[in-house]
Coordinates of C-alpha atoms and ligand atoms in Angstrom, one line a residue:
X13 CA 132.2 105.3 100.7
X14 CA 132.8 108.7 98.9
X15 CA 129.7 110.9 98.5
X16 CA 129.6 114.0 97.3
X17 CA 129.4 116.1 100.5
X18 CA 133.3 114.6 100.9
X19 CA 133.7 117.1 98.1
X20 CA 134.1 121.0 97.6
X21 CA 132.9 121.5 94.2
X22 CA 133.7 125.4 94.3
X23 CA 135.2 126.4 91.0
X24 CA 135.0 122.8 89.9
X25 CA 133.2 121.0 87.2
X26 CA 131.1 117.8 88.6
X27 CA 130.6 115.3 85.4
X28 CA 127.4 114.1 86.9
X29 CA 125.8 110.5 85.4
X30 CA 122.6 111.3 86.0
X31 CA 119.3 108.3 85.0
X32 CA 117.2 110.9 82.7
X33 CA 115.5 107.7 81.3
X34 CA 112.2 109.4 81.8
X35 CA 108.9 108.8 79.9
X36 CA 108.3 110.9 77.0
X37 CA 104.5 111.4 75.4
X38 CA 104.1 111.7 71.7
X39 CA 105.0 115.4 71.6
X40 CA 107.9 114.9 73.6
X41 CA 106.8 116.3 76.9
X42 CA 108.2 114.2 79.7
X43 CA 105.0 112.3 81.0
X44 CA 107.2 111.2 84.4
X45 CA 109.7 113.6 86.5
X46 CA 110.3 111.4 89.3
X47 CA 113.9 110.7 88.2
X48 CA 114.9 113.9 87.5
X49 CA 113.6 114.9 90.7
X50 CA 115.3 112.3 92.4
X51 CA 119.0 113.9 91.2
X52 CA 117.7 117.6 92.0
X53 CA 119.6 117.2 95.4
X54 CA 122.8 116.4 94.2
X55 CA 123.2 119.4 91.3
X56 CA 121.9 121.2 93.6
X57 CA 125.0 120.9 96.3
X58 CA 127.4 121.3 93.6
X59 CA 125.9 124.9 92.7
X60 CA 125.7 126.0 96.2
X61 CA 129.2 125.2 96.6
X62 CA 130.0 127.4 93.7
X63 CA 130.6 124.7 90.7
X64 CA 129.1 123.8 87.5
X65 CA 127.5 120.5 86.7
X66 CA 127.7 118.6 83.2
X67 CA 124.9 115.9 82.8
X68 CA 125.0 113.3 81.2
X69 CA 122.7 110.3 80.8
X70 CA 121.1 108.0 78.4
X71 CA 117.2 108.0 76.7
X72 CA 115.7 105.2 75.6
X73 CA 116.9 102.7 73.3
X74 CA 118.1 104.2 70.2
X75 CA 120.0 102.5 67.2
X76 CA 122.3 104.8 66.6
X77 CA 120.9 108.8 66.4
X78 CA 117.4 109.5 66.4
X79 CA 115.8 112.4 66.9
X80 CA 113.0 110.9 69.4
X81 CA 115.5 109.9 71.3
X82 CA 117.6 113.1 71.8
X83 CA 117.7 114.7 75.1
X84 CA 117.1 118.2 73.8
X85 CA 113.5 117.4 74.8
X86 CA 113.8 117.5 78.4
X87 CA 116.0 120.3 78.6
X88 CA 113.0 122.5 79.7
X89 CA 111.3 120.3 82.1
X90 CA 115.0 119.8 83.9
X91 CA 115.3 123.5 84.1
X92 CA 112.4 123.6 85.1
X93 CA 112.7 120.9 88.0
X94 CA 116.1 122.5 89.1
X95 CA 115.0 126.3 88.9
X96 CA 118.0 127.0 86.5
X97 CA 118.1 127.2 82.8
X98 CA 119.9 124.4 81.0
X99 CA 122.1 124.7 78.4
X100 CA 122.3 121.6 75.9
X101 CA 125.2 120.4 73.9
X102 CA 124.0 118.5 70.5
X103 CA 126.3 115.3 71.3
X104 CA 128.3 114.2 74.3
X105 CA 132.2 113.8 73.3
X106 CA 134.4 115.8 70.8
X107 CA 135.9 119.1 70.3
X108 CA 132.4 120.8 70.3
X109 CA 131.6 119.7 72.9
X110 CA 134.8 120.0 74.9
X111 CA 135.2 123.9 74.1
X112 CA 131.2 124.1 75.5
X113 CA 132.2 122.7 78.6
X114 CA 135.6 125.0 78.9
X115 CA 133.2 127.9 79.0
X116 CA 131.4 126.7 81.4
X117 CA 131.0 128.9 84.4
X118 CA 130.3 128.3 88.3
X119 CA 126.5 128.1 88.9
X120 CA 125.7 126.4 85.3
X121 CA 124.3 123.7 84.0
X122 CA 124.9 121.8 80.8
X123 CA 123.0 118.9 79.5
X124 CA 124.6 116.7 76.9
X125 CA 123.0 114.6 73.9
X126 CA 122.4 110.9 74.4
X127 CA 125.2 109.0 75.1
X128 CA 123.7 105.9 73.4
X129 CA 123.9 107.9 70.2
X130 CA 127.2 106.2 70.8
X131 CA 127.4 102.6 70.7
X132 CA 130.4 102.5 72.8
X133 CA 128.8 103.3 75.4
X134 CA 126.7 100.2 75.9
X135 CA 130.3 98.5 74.6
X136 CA 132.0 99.6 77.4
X137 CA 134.6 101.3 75.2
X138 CA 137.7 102.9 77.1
X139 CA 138.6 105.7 74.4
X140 CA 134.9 107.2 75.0
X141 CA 134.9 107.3 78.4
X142 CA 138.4 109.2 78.0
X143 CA 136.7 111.3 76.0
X144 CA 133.7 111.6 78.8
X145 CA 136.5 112.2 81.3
X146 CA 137.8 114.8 79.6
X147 CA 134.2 117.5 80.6
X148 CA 134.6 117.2 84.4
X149 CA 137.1 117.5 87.4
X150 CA 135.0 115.1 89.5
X151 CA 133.1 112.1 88.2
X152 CA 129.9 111.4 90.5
X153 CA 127.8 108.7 89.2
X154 CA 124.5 108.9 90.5
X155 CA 122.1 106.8 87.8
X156 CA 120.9 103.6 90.0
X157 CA 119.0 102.8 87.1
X158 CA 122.2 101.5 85.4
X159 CA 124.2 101.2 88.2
X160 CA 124.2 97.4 87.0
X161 CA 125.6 98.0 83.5
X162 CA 129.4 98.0 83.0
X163 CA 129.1 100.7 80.3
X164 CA 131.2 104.1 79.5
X165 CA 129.7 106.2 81.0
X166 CA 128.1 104.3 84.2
X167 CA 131.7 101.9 85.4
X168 CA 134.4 102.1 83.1
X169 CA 135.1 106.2 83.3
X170 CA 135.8 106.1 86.9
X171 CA 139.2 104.9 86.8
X172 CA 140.1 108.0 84.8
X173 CA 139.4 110.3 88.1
X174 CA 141.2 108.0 90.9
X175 CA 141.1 110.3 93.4
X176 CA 138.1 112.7 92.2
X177 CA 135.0 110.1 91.9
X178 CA 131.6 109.7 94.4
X179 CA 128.4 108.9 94.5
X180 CA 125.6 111.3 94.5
X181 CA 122.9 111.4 97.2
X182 CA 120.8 109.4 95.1
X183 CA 122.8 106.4 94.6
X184 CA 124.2 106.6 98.1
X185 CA 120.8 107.0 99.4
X186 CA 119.8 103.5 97.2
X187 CA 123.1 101.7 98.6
X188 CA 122.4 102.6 102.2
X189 CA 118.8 101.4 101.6
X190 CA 119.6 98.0 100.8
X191 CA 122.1 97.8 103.6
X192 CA 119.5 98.3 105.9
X193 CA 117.6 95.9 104.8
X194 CA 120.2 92.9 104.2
X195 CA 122.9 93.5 106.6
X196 CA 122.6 96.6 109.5
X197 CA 119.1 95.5 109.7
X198 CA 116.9 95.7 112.9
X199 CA 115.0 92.6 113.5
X200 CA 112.7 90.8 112.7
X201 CA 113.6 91.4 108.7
X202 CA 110.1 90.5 106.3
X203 CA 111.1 90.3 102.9
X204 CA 107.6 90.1 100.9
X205 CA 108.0 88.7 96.9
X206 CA 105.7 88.7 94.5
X207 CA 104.9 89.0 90.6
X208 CA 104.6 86.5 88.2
X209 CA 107.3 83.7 88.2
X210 CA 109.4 82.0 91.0
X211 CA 112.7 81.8 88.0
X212 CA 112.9 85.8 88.0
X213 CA 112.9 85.4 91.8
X214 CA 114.9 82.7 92.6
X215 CA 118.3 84.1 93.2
X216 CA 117.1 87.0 95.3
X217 CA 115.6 84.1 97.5
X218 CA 118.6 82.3 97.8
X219 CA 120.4 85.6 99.0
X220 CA 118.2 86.5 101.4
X221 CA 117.2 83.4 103.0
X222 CA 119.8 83.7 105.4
X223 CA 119.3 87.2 106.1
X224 CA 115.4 87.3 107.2
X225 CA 113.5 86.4 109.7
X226 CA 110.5 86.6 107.1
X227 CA 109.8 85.4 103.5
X228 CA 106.3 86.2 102.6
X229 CA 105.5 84.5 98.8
X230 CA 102.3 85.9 96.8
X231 CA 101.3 86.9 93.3
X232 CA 101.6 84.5 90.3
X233 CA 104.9 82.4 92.1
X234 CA 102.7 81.7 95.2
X235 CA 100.9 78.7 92.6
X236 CA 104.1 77.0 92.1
X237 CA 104.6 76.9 96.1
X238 CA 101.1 75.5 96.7
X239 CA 101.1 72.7 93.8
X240 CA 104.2 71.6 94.7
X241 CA 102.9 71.4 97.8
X242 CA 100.2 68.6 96.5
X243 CA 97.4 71.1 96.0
X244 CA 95.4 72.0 93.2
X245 CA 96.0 74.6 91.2
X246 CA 93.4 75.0 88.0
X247 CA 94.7 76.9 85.7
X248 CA 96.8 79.8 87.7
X249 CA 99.9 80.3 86.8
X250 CA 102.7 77.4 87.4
X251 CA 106.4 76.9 86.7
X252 CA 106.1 72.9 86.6
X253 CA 110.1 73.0 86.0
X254 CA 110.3 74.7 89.7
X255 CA 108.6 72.6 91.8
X256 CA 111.7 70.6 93.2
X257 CA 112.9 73.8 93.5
X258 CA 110.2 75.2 95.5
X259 CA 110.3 72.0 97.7
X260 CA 113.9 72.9 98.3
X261 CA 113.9 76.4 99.3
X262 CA 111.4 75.7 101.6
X263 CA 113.4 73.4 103.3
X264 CA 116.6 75.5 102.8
X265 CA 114.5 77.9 104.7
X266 CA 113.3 75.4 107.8
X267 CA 116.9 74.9 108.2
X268 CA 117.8 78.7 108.5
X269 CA 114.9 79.1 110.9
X270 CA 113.7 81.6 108.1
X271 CA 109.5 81.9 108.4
X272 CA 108.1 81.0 104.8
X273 CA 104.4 82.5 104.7
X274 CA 102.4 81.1 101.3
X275 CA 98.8 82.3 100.8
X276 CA 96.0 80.5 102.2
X277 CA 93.3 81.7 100.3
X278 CA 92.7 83.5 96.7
X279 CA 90.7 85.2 94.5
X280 CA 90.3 82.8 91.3
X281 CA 88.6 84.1 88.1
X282 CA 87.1 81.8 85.5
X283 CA 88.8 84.0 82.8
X284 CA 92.3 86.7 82.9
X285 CA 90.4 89.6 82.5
X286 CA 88.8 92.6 84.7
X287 CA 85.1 91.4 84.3
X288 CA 85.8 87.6 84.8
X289 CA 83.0 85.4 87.1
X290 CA 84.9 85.7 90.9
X291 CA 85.3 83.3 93.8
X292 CA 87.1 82.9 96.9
X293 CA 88.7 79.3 97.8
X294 CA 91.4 77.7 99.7
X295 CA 94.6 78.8 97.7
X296 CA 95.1 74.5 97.6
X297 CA 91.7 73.8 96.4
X298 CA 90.9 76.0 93.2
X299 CA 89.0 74.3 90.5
X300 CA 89.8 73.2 87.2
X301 CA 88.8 76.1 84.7
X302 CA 90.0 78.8 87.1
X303 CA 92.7 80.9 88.2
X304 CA 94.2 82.3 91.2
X305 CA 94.7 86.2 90.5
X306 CA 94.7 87.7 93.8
X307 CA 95.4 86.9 97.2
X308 CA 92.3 86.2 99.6
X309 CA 90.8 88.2 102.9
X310 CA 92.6 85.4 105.1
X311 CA 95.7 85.7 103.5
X312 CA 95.9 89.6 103.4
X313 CA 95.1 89.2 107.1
X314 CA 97.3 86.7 108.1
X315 CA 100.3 89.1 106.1
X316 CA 100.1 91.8 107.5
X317 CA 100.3 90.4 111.2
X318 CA 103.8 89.5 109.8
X319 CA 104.2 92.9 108.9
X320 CA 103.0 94.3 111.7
X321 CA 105.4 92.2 113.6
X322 CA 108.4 93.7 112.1
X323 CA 111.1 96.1 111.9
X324 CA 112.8 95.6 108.6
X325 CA 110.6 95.2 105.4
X326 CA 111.3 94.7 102.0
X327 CA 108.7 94.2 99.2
X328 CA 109.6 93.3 95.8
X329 CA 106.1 92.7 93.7
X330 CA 102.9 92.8 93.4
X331 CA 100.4 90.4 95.7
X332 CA 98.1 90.1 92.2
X333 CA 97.2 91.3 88.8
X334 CA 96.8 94.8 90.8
X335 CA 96.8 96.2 87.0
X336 CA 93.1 95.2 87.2
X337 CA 91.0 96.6 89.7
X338 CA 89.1 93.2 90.8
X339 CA 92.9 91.8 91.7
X340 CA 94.4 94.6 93.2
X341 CA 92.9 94.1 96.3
X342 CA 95.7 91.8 98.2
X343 CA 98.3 94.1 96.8
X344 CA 96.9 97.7 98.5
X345 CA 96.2 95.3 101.7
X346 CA 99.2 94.9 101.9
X347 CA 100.6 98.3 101.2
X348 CA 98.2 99.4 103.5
X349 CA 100.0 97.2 106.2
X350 CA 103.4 98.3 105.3
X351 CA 102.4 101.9 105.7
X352 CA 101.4 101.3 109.2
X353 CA 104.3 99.5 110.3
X354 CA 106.6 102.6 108.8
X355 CA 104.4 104.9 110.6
X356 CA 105.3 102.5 113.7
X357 CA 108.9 102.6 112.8
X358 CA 109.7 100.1 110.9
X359 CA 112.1 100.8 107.8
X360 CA 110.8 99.8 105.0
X361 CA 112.3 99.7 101.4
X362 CA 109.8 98.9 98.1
X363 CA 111.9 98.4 95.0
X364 CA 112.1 96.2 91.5
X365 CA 109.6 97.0 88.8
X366 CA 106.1 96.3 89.2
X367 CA 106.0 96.9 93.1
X368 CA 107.3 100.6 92.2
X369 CA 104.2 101.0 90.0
X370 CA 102.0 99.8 92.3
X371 CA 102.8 101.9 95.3
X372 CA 103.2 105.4 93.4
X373 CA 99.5 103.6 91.7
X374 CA 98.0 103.4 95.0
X375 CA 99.2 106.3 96.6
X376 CA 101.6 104.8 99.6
X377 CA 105.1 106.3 97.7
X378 CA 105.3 108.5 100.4
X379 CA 104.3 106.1 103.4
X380 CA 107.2 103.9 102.9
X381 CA 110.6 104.7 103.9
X382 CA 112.4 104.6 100.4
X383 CA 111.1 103.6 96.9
X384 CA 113.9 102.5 94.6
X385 CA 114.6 103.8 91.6
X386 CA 116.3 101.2 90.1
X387 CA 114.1 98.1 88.8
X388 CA 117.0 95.9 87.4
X389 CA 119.7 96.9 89.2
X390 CA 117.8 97.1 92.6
X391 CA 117.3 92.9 91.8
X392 CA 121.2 92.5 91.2
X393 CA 121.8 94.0 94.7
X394 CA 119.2 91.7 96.2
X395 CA 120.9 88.9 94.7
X396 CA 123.9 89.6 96.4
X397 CA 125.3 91.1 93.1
X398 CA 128.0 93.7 93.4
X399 CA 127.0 96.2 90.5
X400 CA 129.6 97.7 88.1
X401 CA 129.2 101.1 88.7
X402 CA 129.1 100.9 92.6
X403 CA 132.2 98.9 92.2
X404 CA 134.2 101.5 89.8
X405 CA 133.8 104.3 92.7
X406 CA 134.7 102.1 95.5
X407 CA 137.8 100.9 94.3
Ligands
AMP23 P1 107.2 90.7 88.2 O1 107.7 91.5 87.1 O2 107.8 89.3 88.2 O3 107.4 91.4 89.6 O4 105.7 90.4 88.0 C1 104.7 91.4 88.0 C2 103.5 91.0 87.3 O5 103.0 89.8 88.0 C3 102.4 92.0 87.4 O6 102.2 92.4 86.1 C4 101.2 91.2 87.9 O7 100.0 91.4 87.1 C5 101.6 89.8 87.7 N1 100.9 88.9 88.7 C6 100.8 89.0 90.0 N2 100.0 88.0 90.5 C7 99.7 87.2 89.5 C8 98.9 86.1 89.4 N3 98.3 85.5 90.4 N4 98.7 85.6 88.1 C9 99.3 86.1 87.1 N5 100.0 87.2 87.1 C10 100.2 87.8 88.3

């Protein structure tokens, strides 16, 4: 695997795809600078080795050019995060832009416009990335965030720089990550899933089944578990087309010698909202009316002695509606537990989504081992995916 410190970037000019996708608020100032934090590491080792970077990334979702969308308004903010002033180029191909780049010197930085201003990029299209090729000696992708799209910029540019392409410290970081968790892993592996529904789940199960020790099932798909079980339910949330399915992988997983833990008890609610009436039952006995929106004392209990117990964690979603406070209960439990175990040394990797939220929400970003920055394509590498733009630098 190439990385960037297999590089000397001295009088060089890195084409860096950065994952600027940050949060902007209504005058434009970027609410979020976790992401471009999170690349500060690489531009940082191609300055000190006497090269210039040129950045480029996508913003949002824009048909076509709009203004909201332009990256000119984080130009400050990543100057500011690097400790260098940014220059910005208004679009990201063309003969403007090219003769920017060529005057670019050693110790520099240059930020180019969206390239999603371009519809090729999304398309895939080989004459764009050509033209992308054409502002950089040495392509390093290190966007996670779309490491799982086959676009331009992100997968097809690479073949354009065979022998001068990498991965930055934050994508190699991420790869390394998930390798410790699904195949170099010390055992016993707990892999903890959560959110709302089993289907959005289902092939990161199947994956890993084989792989952990460990599967601990909470949050909304717990319900599906315990009806198809033969309990009863009320009115929590239930995939009723996943119950055979539910039936199997917990027998897929008997077979694997794979430890399935469901929740015992819950917290039901008589209503989905903050100031609903509250309750706690056996998770296989709620009552007609209610719903099951967090998981119980017993159950928080009985997962973290899983936790505890292990070397390896992954957790990919929340435990319950932790966006209310009344449900949030099981999931900081159980961050709580996973914080301890790090501190014991356990390696433990939170990624996809809503778990990301909840963890920097809660405070225990910095008590884990590594938080993912890649929602989407963090779920393609638990599903055993191999992900476009990993798989244009490897080849
Ligand atoms: P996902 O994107 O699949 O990881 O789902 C995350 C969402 O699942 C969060 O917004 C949670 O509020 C929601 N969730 C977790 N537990 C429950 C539950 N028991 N009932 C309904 N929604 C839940």
């Amino acid at each position: 695997m190439k990385t960037i410190n297999d590089f000397n970037f001295e009088d060089k000019k890195a084409l860096i795809r950065v994952d600027f996708n940050v949060p902007l608020n209504d005058e434009f100032q970027v609410t979020d600078d976790t992401r471009i934090q999170s690349a500060k590491s690489t531009i940082i080792k191609v300055l000190e080795d006497g090269g210039s970077c040129v950045l480029m990334s996508h913003l949002g979702r824009p048909k076509g050019v709009e203004e909201k969308y332009s990256l000119k308004h984080i130009v400050d903010k990543v100057s500011e995060v690097i400790g260098v002033q940014v220059k910005f180029v208004e679009d990201c191909v063309g003969a403007v832009v090219e003769e920017v780049v060529a005057n670019l010197k050693s110790g520099e930085i240059l930020l180019l416009e969206n390239l999603r201003f371009h519809p090729e990029e999304k398309a895939g299209d080989i004459n764009f990335a050509e033209q992308l090729s054409k502002l950089g000696d040495i392509y390093v992708n290190d966007a996670f965030g779309t490491a799982h799209r086959a676009h331009a910029s992100t997968a097809v540019i690479a073949q354009f720089f065979p022998e001068h392409k990498c991965f930055g410290n934050l994508l190699a970081k991420e790869i390394e990550s998930i390798d410790k968790v699904l195949n170099n892993s010390e055992k016993p592996v707990t892999a903890i899933l959560g959110g709302a529904k089993v289907s959005s789940k289902i092939d990161v199960i199947e994956n890993i089944i084989e792989k952990v020790d460990h599967i601990i099932i909470g949050g909304g798909m717990a319900f599906t578990f315990a009806k198809a079980l033969g309990g009863s339910i009320g009115n929590s949330l239930v995939e009723d087309d996943k119950l055979q399915l539910a039936l199997d992988i917990l027998e897929k997983a008997k077979a694997n010698n794979t430890e399935i833990h469901l929740p015992v008890d819950s917290v039901i609610a008589d209503n989905f909202a903050n100031d609903a009436n509250t309750q706690i039952v056996n998770t296989s006995e709620i009552p007609d009316g209610w719903m099951g929106l967090d998981a119980g004392p017993k159950t928080s209990e009985k997962f973290a002695e899983v936790v505890a117990k292990s070397k390896t964690i992954l957790w990919n979603g929340p435990l319950g509606v932790f966006e209310m406070e009344n449900f949030a209960k099981g999931t900081i439990a159980l961050g709580d537990a996973i914080a301890e175990a790090t501190k014991n040394g356990a390696f433990s990797l939170v990624g996809g989504g809503d778990s990301v939220a909840a963890v920097k929400q809660f405070g225990f970003a910095d008590k884990v081992s590594y938080v993912s920055t890649g929602g989407g394509a963090m779920l393609e590498s638990l599903e055993g995916k191999t992900l476009p733009g990993i798989e244009a630098i490897l080849k």
